[in-house]
CSV table of C-alpha atoms (C1' of nucleotides) in Angstrom, one decimal:
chain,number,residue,atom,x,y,z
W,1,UNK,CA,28.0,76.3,126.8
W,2,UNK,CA,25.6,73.9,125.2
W,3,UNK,CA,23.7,74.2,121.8
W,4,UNK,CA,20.8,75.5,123.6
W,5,UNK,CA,22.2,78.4,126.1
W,6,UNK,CA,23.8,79.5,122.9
W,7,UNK,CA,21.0,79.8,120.9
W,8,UNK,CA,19.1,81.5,123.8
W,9,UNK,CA,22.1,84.1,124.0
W,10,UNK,CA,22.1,84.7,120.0
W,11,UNK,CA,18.3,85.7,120.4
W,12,UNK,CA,19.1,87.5,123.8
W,13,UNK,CA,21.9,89.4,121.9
W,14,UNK,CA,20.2,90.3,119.1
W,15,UNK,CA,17.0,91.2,121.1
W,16,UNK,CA,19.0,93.6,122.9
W,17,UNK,CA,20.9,94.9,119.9
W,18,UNK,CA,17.1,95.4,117.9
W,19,UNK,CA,15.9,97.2,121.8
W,20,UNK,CA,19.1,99.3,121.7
W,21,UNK,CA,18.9,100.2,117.9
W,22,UNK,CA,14.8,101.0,117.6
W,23,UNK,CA,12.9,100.8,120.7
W,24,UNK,CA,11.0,98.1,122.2
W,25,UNK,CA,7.7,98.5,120.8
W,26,UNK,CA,9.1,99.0,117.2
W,27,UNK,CA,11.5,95.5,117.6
W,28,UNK,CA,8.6,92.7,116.6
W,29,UNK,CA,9.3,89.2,117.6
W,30,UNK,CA,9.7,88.2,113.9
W,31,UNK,CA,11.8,90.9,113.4
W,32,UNK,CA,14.6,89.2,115.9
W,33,UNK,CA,14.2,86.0,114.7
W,34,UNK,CA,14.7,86.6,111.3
W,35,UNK,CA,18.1,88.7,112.5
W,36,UNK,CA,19.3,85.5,114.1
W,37,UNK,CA,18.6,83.7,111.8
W,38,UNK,CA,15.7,81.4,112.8
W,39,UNK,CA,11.9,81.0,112.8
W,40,UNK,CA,9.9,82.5,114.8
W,41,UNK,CA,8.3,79.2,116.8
W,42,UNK,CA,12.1,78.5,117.7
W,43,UNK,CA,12.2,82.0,119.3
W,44,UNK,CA,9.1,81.9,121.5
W,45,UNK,CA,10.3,78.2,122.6
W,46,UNK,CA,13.5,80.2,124.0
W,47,UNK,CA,11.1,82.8,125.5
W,48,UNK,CA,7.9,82.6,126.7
W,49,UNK,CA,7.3,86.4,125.4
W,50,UNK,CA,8.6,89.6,124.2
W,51,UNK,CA,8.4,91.2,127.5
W,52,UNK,CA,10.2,88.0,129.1
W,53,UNK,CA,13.5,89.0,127.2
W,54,UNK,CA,13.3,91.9,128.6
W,55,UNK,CA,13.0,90.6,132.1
W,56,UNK,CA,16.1,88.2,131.5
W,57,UNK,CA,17.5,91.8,130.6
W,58,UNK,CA,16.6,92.9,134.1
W,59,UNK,CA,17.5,89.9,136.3
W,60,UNK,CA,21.2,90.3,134.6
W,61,UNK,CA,21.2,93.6,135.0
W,62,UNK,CA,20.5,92.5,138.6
W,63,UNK,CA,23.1,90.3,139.2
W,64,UNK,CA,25.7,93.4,137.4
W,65,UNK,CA,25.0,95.0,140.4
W,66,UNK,CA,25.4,92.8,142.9
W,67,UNK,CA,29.0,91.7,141.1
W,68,UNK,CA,29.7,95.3,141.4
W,69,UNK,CA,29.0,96.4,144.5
W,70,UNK,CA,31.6,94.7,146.8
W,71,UNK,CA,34.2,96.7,145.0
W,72,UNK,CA,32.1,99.9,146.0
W,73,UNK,CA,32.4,99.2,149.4
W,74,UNK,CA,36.6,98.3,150.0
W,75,UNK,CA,36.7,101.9,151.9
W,76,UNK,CA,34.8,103.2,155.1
W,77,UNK,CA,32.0,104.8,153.7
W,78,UNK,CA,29.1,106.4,155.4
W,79,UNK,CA,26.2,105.7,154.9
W,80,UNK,CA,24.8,108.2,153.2
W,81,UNK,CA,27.5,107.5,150.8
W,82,UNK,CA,26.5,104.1,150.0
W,83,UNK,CA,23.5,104.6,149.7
W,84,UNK,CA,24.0,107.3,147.5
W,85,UNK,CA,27.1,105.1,145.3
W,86,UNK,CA,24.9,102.2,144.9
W,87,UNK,CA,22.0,103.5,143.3
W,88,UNK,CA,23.9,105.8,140.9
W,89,UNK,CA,25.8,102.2,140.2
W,90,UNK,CA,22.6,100.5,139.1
W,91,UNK,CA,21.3,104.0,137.3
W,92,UNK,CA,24.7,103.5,135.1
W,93,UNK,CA,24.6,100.2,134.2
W,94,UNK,CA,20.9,100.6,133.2
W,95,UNK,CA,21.8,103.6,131.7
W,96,UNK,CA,22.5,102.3,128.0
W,97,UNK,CA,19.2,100.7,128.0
W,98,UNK,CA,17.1,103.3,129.9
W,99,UNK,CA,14.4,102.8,127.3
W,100,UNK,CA,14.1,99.3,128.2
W,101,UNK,CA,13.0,100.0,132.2
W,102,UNK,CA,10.2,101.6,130.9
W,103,UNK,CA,8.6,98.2,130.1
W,104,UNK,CA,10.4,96.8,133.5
W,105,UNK,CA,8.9,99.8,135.2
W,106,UNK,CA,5.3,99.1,134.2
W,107,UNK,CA,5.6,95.9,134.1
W,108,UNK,CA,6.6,95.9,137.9
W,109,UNK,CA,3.7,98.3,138.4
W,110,UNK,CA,1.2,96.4,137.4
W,111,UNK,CA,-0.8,93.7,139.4
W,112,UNK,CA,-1.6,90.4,138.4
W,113,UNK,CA,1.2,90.5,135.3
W,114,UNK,CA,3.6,87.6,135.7
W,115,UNK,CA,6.2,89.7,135.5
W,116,UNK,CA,4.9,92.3,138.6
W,117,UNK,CA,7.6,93.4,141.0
W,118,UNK,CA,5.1,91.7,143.5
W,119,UNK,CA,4.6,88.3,142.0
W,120,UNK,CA,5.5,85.1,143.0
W,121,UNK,CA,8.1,84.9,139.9
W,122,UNK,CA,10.3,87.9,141.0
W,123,UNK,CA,10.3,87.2,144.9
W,124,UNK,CA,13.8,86.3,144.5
W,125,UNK,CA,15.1,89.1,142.3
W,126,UNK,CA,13.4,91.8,144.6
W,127,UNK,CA,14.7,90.2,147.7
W,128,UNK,CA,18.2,90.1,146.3
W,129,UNK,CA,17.6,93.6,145.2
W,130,UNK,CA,16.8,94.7,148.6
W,131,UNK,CA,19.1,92.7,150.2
W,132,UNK,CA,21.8,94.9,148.2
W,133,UNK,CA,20.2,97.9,150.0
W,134,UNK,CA,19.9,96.2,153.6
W,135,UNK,CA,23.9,96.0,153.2
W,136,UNK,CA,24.2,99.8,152.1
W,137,UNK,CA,22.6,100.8,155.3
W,138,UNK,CA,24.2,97.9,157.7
W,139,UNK,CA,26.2,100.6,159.9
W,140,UNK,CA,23.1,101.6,160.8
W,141,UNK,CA,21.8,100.1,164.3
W,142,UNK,CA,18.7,98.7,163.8
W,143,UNK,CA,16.9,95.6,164.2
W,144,UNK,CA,17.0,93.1,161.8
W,145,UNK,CA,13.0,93.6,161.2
W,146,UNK,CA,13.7,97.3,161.0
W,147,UNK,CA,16.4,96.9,158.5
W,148,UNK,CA,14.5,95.0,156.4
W,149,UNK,CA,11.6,97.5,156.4
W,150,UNK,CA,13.9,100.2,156.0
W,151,UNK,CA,15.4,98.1,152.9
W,152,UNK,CA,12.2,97.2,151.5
W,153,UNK,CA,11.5,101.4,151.5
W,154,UNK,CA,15.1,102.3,149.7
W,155,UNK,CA,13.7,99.3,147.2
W,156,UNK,CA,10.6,100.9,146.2
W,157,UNK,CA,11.8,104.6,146.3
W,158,UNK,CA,14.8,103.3,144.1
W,159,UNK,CA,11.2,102.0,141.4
W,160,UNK,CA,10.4,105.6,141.8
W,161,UNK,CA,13.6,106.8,140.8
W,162,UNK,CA,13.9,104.4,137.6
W,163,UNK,CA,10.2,106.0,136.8
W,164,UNK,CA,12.0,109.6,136.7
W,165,UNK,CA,15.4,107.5,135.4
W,166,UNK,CA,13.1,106.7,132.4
W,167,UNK,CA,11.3,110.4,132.3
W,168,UNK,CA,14.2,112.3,132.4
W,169,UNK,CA,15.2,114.0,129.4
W,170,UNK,CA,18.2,116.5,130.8
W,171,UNK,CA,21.8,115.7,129.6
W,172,UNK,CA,23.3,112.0,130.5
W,173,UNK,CA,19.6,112.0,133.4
W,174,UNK,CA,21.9,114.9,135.6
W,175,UNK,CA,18.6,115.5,137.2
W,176,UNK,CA,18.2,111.7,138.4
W,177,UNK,CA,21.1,111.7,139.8
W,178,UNK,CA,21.0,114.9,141.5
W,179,UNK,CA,17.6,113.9,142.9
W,180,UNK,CA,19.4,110.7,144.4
W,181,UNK,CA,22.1,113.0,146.4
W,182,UNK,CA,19.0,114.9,147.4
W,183,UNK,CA,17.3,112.1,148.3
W,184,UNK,CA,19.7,109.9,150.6
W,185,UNK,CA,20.8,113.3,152.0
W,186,UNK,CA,17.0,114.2,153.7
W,187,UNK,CA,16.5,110.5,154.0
W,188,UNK,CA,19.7,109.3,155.7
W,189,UNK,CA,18.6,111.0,158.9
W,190,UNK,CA,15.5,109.4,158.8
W,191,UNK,CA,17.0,105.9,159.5
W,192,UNK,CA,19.0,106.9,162.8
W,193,UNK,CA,15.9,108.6,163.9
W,194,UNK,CA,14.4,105.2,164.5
W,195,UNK,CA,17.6,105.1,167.3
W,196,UNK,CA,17.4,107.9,168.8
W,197,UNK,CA,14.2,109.7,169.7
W,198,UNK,CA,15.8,113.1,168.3
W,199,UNK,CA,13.9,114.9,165.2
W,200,UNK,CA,15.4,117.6,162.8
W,201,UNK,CA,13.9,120.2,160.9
W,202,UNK,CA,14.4,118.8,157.6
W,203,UNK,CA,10.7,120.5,155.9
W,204,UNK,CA,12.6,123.5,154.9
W,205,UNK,CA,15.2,121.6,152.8
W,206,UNK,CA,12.9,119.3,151.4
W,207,UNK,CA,11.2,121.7,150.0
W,208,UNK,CA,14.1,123.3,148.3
W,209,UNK,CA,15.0,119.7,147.0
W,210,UNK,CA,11.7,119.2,145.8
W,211,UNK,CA,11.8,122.6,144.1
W,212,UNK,CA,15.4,121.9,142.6
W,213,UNK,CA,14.3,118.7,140.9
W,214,UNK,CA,11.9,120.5,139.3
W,215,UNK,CA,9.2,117.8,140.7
W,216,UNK,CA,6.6,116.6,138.6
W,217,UNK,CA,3.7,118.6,137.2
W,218,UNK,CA,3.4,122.5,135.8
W,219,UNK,CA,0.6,124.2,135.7
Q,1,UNK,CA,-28.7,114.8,123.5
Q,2,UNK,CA,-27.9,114.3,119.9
Q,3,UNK,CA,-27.5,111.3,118.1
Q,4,UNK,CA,-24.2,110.7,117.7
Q,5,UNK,CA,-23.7,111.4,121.7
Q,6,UNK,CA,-26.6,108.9,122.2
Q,7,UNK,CA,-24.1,106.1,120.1
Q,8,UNK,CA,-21.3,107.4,122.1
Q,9,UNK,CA,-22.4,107.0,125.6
Q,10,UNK,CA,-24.3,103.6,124.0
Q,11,UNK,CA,-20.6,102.6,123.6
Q,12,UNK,CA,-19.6,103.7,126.7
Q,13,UNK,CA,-22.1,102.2,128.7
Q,14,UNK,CA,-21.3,98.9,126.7
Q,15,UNK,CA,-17.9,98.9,127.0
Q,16,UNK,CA,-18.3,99.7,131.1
Q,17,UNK,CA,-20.4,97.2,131.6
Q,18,UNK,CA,-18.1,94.5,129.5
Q,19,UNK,CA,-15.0,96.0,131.6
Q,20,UNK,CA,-16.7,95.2,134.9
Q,21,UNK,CA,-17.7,92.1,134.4
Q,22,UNK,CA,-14.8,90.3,132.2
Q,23,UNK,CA,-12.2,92.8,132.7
Q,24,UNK,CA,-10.1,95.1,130.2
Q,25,UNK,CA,-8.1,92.5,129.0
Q,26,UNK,CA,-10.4,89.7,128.0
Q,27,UNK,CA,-13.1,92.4,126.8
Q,28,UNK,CA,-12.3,93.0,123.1
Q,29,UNK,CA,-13.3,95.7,120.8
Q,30,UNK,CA,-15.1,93.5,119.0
Q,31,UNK,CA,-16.8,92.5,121.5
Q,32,UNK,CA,-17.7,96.0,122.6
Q,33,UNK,CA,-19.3,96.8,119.1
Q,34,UNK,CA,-21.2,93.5,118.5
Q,35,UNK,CA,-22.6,94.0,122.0
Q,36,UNK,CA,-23.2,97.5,121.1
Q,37,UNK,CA,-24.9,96.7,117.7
Q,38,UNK,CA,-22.7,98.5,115.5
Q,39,UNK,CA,-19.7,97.8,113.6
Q,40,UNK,CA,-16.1,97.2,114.9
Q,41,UNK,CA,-15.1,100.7,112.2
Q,42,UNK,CA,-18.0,102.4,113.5
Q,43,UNK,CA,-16.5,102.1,117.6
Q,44,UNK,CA,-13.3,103.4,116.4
Q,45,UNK,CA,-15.1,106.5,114.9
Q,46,UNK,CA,-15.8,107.5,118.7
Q,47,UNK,CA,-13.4,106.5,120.1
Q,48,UNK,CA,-9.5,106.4,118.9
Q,49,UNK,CA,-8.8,103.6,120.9
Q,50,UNK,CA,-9.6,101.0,123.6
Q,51,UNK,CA,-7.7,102.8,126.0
Q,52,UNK,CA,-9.0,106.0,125.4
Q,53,UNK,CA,-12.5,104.2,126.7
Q,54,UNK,CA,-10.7,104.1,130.0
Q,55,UNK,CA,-9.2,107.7,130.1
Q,56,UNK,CA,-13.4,108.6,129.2
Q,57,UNK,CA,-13.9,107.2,132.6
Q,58,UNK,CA,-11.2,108.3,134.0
Q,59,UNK,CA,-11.8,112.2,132.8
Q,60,UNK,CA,-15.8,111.0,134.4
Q,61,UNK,CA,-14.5,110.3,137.8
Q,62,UNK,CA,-12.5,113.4,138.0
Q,63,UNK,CA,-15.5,115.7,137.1
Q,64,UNK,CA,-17.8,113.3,139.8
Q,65,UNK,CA,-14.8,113.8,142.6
Q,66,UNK,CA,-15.5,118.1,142.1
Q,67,UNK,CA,-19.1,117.7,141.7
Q,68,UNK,CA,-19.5,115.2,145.3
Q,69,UNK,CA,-16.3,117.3,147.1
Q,70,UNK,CA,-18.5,120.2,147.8
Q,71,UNK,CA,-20.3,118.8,149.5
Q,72,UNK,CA,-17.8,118.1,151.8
Q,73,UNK,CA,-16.3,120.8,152.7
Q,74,UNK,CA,-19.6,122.8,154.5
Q,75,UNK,CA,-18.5,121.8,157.9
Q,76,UNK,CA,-15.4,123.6,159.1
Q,77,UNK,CA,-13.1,120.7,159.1
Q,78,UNK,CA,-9.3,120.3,160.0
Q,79,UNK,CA,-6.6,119.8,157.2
Q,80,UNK,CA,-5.8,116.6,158.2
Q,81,UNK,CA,-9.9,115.7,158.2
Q,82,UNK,CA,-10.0,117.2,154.6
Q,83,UNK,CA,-7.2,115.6,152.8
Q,84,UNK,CA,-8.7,111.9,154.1
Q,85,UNK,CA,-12.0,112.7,153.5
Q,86,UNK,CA,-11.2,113.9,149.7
Q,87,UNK,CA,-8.6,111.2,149.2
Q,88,UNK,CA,-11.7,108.4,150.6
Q,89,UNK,CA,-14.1,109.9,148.4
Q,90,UNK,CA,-12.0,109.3,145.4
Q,91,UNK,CA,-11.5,105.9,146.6
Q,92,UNK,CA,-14.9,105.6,147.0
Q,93,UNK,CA,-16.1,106.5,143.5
Q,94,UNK,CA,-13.1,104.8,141.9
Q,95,UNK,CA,-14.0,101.7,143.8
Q,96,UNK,CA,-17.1,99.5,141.0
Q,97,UNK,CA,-14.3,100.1,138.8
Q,98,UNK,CA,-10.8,99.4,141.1
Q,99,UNK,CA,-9.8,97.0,138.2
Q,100,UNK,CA,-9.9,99.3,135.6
Q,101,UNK,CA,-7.6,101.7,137.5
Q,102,UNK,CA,-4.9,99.2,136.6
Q,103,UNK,CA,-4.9,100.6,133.2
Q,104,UNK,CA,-5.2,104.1,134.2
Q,105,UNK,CA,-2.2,103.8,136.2
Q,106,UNK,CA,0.3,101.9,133.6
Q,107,UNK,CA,-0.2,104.6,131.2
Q,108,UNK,CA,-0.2,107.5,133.6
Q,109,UNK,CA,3.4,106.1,134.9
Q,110,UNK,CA,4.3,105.2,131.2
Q,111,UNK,CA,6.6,108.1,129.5
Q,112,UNK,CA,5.6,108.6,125.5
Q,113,UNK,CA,2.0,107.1,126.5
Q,114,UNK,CA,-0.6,109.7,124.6
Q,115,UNK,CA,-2.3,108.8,128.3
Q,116,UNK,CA,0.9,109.6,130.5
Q,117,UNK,CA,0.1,111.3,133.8
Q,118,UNK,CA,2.6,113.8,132.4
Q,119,UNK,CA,1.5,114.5,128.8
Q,120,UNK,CA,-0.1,117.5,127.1
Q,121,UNK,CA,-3.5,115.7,126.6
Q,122,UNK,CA,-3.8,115.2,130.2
Q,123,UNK,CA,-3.1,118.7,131.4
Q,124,UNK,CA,-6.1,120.3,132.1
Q,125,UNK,CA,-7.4,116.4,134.3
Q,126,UNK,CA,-4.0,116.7,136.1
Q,127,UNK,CA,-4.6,120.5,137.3
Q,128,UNK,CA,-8.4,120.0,138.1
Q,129,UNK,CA,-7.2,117.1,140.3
Q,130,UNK,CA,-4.2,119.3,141.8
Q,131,UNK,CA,-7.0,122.1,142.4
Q,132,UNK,CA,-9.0,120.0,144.5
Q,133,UNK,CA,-5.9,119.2,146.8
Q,134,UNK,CA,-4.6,122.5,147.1
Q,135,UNK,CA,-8.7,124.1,147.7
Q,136,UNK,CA,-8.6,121.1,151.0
Q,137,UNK,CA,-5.1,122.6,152.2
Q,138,UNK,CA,-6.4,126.3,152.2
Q,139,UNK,CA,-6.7,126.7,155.8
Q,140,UNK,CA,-2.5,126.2,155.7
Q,141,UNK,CA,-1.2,129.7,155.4
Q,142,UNK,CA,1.2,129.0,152.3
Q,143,UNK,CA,2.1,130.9,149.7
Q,144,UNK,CA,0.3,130.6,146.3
Q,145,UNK,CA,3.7,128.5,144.8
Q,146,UNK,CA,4.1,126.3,148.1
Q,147,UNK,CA,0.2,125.5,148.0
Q,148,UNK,CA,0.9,124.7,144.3
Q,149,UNK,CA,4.1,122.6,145.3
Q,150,UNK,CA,2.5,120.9,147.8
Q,151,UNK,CA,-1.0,120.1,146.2
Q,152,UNK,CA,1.1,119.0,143.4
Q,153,UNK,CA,2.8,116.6,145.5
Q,154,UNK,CA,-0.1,114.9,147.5
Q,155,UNK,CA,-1.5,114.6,143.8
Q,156,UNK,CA,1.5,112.4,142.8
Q,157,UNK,CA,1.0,110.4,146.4
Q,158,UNK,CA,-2.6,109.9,145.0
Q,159,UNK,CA,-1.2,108.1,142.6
Q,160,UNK,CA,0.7,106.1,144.9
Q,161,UNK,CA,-2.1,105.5,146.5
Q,162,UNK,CA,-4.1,104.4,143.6
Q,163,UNK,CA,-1.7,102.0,142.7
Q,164,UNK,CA,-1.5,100.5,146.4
Q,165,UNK,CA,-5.3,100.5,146.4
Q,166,UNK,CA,-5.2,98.0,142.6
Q,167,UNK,CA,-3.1,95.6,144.6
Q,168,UNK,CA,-4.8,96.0,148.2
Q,169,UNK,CA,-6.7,92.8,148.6
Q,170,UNK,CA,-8.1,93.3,151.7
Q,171,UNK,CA,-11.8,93.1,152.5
Q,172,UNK,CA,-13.4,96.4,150.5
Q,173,UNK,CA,-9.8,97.4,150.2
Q,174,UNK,CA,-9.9,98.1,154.2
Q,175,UNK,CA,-5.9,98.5,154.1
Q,176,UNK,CA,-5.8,101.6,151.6
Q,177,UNK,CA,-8.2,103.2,153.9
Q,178,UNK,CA,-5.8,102.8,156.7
Q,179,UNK,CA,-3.3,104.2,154.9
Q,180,UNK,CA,-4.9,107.4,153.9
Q,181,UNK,CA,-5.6,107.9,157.2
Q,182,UNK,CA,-2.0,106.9,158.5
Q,183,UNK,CA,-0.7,108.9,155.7
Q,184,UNK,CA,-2.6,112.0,155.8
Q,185,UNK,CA,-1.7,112.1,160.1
Q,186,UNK,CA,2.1,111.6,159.2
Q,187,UNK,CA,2.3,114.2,156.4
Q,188,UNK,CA,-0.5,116.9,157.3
Q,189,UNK,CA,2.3,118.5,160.2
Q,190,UNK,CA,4.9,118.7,157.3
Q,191,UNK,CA,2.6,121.3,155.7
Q,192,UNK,CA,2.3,123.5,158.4
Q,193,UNK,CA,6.5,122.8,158.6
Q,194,UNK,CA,6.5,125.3,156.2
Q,195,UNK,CA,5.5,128.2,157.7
Q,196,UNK,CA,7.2,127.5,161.6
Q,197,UNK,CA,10.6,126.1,161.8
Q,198,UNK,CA,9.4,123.5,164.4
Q,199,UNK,CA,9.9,120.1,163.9
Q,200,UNK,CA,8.1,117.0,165.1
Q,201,UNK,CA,9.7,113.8,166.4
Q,202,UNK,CA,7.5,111.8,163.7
Q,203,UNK,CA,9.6,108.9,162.5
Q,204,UNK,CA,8.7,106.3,165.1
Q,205,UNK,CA,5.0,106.7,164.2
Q,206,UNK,CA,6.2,106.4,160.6
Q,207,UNK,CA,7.9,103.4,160.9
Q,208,UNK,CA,4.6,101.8,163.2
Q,209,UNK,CA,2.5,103.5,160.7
Q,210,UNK,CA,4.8,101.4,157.9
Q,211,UNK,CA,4.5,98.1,159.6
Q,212,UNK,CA,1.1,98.7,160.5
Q,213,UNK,CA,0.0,98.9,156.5
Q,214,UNK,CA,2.3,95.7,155.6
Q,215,UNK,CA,4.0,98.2,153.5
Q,216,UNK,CA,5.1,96.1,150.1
Q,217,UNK,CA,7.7,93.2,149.7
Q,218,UNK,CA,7.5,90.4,152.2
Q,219,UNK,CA,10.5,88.1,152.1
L,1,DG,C1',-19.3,116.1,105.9
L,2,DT,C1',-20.4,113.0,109.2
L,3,DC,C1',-21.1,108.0,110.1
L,4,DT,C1',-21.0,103.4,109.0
L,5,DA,C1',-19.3,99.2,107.6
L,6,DT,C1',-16.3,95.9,105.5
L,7,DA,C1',-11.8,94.4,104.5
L,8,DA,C1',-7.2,94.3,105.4
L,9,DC,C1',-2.9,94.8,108.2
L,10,DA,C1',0.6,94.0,111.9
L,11,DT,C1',2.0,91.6,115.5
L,12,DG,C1',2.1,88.8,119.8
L,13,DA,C1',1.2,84.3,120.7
L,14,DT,C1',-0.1,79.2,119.9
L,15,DA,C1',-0.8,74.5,117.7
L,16,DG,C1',0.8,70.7,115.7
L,17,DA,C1',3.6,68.2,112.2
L,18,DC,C1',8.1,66.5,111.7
G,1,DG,C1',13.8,71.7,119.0
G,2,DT,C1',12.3,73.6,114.8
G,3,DC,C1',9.3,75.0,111.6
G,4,DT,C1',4.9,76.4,109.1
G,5,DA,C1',0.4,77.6,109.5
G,6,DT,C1',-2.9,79.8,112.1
G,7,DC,C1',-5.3,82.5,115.4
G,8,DA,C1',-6.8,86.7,118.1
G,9,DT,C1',-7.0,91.3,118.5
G,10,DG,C1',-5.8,96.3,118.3
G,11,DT,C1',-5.8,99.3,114.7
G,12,DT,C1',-6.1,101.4,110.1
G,13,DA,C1',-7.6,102.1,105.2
G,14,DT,C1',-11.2,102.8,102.3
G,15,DA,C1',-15.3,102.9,100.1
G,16,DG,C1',-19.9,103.9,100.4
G,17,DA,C1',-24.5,105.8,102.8
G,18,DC,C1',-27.1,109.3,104.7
DNA sequence: GTCTATAACATGATAGAC
DNA sequence: GTCTATCATGTTATAGAC
């Protein structure tokens, strides 16, 4: 590892430890340098911005997933299954820096930001991300185009699910993850029905679902 | 109108007019008070923050979508008829100021945010908006929780919709149109779901209603 | 007591010397 | 690459004016 990659992993390490320890907004860029030990030029010529650390946060996190999810697939799963086992794999390895996706969520949310889940900068992340979820579902026989789509739809549910990840207050996010069994289990169907011409009456459970996770507003 | 309402609006109509023509980034609230005439201390009296300028608006175009959706409703419309033509009209009013809806949305989705969708502050906006949703579904025989539950959640796809209409490009933002439409015909037969125990073969027009919109990532 | 204004602060980001 | 100095801007503190 050269001089350089070290430095940048000193003020990605101590970034991370600051993130972990009080929050992103209440870590200041000064703040980490002066923990590692430098100026604060040196640390914006390592990254471009505060939220950029955050997004080299995300990309590993990323490529964490994709390391570990041949291992989740040895055995004959259905689908259901994987789809279920690979998102609760990327909610647990965000899952010690849960506060973090809030910037990652907004940030993806919002248009014309560099760092959008839709900009040109992050076309290879989110491809690799969905291409992680066209391989969940590849049992499934569907066109290529319709796998894709299909993919691309898992890929922006699983953004909605990191929104309520982030929200979610209830002990070690049980709800989150009881939302994503819920979840694959009334969607799971919906994927074959693009093969068959057959329709279920699924209104009645989702409801249930929807009631169970406690969704969204109160009066 | 008293005085200090007359400086209030002043500063609303200053800041509005800054916001729509340089943007809420490069509009400063500096800029706001020496356009304004007054002092930079004096803005902040009024208003807490430059955010909170946008959540004036915001609050403005929820009381203009009750005052205009009256209006609407004299005819004896469909379900389906009413849930477009409420969703449009927001669209509509929202539309001068699609920009500033950027910022709207990124706090709403932003947990902690004194703006969030989801806080206290925002209770009595969220349920005013839910209540026009669940008044254009009163022809569905529900029950008063599953109106609720369902008014709550076409609120939450509003905001999905909101965000898609931020990033929708398309000539006066012709594609989020579509997708009302698309949406509202897809989703208006899972209401009625609820009280029958039919079910309707809808995912192939789902998945031509998906491609149709160029829903999200391309790869 | 309600407004107003000026000054100051904190922090993300940048410029430029070395 | 590294640093110091500086900027821009959201926000706050504070002291006075009416």
């Amino acid at each position: 590892m050269r001089a350089g990659e070290r430095k940048r992993e000193l003020i990605y390490a101590t970034a991370m430890e600051l993130f972990r320890t009080k929050g992103f907004e209440d870590t200041t860029m000064r703040g980490i340098a002066e923990r590692a030990g430098i100026s604060l030029g040196s640390a914006y010529h390592y990254y471009a911005s505060k939220a950029a650390i955050v997004f080299d946060y995300y990309s590993r996190l990323q490529a964490e997933h994709e390391a570990h999810v041949e291992s989740l697939y040895d055995e004959a799963m259905e689908v259901e299954a994987r789809l279920v086992a690979v998102t609760k794999l990327k909610l647990e390895l965000a899952r010690p820096d849960r506060k973090l996706l809030i910037e990652v969520a907004t940030a993806l949310v919002r248009p014309g930001d560099k760092l959008s889940a839709f900009s040109e900068e992050n076309t290879d992340i989110r491809n690799r991300s969905i291409d992680v979820f066209a391989r969940a579902i590849e049992a499934v026989p569907l066109t290529e185009e319709q796998r894709h789509a299909f993919a691309s739809l898992i890929w922006v549910a699983h953004l909605g699910i990191f929104l309520y990840f982030v929200h979610d207050e209830s002990h070690e996010q049980a709800r989150t993850f009881a939302l994503v069994e819920d979840a694959a289990r009334l969607l799971t169907p919906l994927l074959f029905l693009a093969t068959t011409t057959m329709a279920a009456p699924v209104a009645e459970a989702a409801f249930a679902a929807i009631a169970k996770a406690g969704l969204l507003p109160k009066s």
